[in-house]
Short mmCIF file of C-alpha atoms in Angstrom, two decimals:
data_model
loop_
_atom_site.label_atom_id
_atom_site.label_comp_id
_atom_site.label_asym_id
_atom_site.label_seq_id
_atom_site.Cartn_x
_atom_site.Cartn_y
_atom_site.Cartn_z
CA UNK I 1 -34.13 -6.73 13.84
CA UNK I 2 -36.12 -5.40 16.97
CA UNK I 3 -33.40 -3.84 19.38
CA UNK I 4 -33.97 -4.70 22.83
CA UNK I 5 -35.57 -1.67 24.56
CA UNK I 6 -34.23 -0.53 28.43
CA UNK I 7 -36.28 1.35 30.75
CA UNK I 8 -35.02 4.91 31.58
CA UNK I 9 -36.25 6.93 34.38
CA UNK I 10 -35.29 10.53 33.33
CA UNK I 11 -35.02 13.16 35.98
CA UNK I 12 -35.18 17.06 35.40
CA UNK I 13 -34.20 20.36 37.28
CA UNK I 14 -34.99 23.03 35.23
CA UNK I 15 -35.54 26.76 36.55
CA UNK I 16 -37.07 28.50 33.53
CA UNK I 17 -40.60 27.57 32.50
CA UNK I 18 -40.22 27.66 28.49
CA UNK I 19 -37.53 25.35 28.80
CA UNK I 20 -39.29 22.93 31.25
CA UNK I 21 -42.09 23.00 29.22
CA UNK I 22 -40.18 22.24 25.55
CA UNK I 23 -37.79 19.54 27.55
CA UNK I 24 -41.47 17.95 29.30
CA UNK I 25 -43.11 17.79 25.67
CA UNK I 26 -40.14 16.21 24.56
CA UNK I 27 -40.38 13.64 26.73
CA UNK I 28 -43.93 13.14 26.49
CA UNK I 29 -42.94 11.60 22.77
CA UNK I 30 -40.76 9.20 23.82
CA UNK I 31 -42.31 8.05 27.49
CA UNK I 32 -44.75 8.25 30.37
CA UNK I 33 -44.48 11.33 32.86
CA UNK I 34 -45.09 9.58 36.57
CA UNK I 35 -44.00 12.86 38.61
CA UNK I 36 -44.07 16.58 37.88
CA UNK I 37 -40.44 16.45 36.18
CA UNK I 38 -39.74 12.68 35.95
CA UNK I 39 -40.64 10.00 33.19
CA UNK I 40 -40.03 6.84 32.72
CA UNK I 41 -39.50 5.93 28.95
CA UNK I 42 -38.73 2.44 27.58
CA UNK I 43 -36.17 3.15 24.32
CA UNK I 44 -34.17 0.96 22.32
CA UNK I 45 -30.59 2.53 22.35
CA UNK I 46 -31.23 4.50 18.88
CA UNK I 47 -34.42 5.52 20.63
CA UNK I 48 -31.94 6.86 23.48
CA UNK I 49 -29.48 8.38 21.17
CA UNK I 50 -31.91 10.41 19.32
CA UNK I 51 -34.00 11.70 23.01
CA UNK I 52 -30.16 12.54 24.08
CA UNK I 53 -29.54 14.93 20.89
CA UNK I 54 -32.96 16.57 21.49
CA UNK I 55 -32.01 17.35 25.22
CA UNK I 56 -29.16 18.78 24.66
CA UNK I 57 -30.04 21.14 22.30
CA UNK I 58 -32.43 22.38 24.31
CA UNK I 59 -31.10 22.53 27.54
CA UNK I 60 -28.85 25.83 29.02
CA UNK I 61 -25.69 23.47 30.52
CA UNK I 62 -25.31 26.13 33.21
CA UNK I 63 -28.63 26.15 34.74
CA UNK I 64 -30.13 22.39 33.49
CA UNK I 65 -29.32 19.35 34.79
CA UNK I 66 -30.95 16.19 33.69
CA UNK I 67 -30.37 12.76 34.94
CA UNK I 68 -31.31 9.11 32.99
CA UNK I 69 -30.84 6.03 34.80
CA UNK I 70 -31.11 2.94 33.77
CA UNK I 71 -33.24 0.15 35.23
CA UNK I 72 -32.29 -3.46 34.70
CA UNK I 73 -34.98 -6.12 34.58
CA UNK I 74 -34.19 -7.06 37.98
CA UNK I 75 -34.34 -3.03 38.62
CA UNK I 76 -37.33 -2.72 37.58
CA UNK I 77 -38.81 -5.72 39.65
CA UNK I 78 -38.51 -2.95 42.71
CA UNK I 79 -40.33 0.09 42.43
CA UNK I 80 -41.88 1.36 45.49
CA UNK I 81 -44.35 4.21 45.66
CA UNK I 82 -45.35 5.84 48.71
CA UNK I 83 -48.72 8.44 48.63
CA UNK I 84 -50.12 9.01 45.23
CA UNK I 85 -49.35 7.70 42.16
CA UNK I 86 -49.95 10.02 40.12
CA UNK I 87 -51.70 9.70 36.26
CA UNK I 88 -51.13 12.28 33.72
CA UNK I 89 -52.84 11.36 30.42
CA UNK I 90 -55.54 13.35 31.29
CA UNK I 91 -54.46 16.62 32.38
CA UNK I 92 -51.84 17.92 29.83
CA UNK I 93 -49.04 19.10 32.10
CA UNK I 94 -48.57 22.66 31.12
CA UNK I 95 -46.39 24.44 33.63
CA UNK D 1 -22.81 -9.11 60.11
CA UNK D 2 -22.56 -6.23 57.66
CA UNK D 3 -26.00 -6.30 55.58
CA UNK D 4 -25.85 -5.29 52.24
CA UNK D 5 -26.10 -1.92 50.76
CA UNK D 6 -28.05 -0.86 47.70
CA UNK D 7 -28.05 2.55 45.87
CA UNK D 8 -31.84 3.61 45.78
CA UNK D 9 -33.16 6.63 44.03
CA UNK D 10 -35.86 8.46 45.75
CA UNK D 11 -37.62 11.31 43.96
CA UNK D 12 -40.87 13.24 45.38
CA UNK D 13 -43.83 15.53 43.88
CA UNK D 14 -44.88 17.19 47.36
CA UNK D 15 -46.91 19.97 46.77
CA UNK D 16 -47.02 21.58 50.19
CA UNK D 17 -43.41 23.33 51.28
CA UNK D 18 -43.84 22.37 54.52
CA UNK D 19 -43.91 18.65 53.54
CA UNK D 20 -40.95 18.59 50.97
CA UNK D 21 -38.80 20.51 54.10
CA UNK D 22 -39.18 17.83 56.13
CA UNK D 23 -38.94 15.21 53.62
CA UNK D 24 -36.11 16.50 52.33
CA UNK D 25 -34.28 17.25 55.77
CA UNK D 26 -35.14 13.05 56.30
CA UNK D 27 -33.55 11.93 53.01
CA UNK D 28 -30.35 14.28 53.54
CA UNK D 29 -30.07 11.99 56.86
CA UNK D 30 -30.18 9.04 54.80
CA UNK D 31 -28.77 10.18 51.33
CA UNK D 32 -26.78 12.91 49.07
CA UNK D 33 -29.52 14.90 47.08
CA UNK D 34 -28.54 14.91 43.31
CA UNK D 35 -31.85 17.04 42.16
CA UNK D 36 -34.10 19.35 43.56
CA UNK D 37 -36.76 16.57 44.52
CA UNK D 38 -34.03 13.56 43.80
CA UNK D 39 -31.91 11.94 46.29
CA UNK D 40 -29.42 8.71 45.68
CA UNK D 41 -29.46 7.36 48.62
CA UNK D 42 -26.86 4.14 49.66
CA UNK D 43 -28.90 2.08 52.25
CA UNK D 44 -29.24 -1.64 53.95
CA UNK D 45 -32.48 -3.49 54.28
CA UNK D 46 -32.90 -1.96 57.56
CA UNK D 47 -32.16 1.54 57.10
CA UNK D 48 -34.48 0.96 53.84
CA UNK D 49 -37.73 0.07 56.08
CA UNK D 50 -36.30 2.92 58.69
CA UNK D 51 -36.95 5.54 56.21
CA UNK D 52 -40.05 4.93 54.72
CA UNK D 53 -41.86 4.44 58.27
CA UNK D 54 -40.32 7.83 58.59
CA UNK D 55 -41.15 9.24 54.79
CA UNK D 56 -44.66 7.15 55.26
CA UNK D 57 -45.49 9.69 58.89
CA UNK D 58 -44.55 12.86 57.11
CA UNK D 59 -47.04 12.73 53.96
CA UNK D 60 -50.30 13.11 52.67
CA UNK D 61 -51.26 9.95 50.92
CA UNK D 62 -53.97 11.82 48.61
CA UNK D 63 -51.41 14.91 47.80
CA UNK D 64 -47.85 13.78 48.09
CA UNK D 65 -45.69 10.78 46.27
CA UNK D 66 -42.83 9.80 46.08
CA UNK D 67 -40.86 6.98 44.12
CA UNK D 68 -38.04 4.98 45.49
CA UNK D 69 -36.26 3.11 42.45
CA UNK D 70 -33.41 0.65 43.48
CA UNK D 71 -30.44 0.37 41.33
CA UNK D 72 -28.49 -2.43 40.67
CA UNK D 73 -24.73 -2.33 40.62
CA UNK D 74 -25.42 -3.19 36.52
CA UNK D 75 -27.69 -0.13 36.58
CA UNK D 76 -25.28 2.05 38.59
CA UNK D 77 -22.58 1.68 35.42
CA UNK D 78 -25.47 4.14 33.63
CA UNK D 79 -25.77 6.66 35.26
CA UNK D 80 -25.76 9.47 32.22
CA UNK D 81 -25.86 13.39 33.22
CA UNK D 82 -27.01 16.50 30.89
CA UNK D 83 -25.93 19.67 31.77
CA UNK D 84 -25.06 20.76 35.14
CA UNK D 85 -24.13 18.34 37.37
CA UNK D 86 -26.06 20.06 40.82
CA UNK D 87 -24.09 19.96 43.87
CA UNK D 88 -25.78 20.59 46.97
CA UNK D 89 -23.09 19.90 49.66
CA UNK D 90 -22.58 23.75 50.60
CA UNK D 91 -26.13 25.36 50.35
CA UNK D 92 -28.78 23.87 52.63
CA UNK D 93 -31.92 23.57 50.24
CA UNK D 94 -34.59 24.79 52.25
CA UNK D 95 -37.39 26.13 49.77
#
């Protein structure tokens, strides 16, 4: 059976680069970056589960913090952007 | 009549520190900041359009962007937090 899959937008603040970098290239296999430390990754809740487990284990829970919302259909019928919006599939996003 | 008030998620990629100052300075007059670049902020129809004239002045459509998401009182119930939990009450975040 095909679970249902949610869209997540996934929010990082993460001082040291090698973590940054490990939690971004995470990410990158499960969704779409759309700003310098936010993606937005559509997941089944397995899918969710197992991003979750790989966070954690990589993240310093005194220094990290890392946010995932949740956006509803309706949710998802407002997004606004204001200036760019940005691509990254080209430029690998190596910080 | 008391219009409405959704919880809206605003997150930014502004290069310059200039810009991001005085974005930032706006959205703390409209909204708690939850992230370095991430704001929830609780706002009316009105005080929506107020602040993007106000975001839509301060940036540089070929450099800057920034994302509002809206969430839904469903979406609100997932909210989900790794790590540290950043409170920014007490230190003014000027960068």
């Amino acid at each position: 059976m095909n679970e249902y899959k949610n869209l997540y937008v996934i929010s990082y603040d993460i001082p040291k680069d090698r973590t940054r970098n490990r939690v971004s290239k995470v990410l990158e296999g499960f969704g779409q970056r759309v700003q310098y430390s936010l993606f937005e990754c559509r997941l089944n809740n397995t899918q969710l589960q197992m991003l979750k487990v790989k966070l954690m284990k990589l993240i310093n829970n005194n220094e990290d913090s890392i946010i995932i919302y949740r956006l509803t259909p309706e949710a998802q019928r407002f997004v606004e952007y204001i200036g760019l919006k940005k691509h990254f599939d080209e430029d690998i996003f190596y910080v």
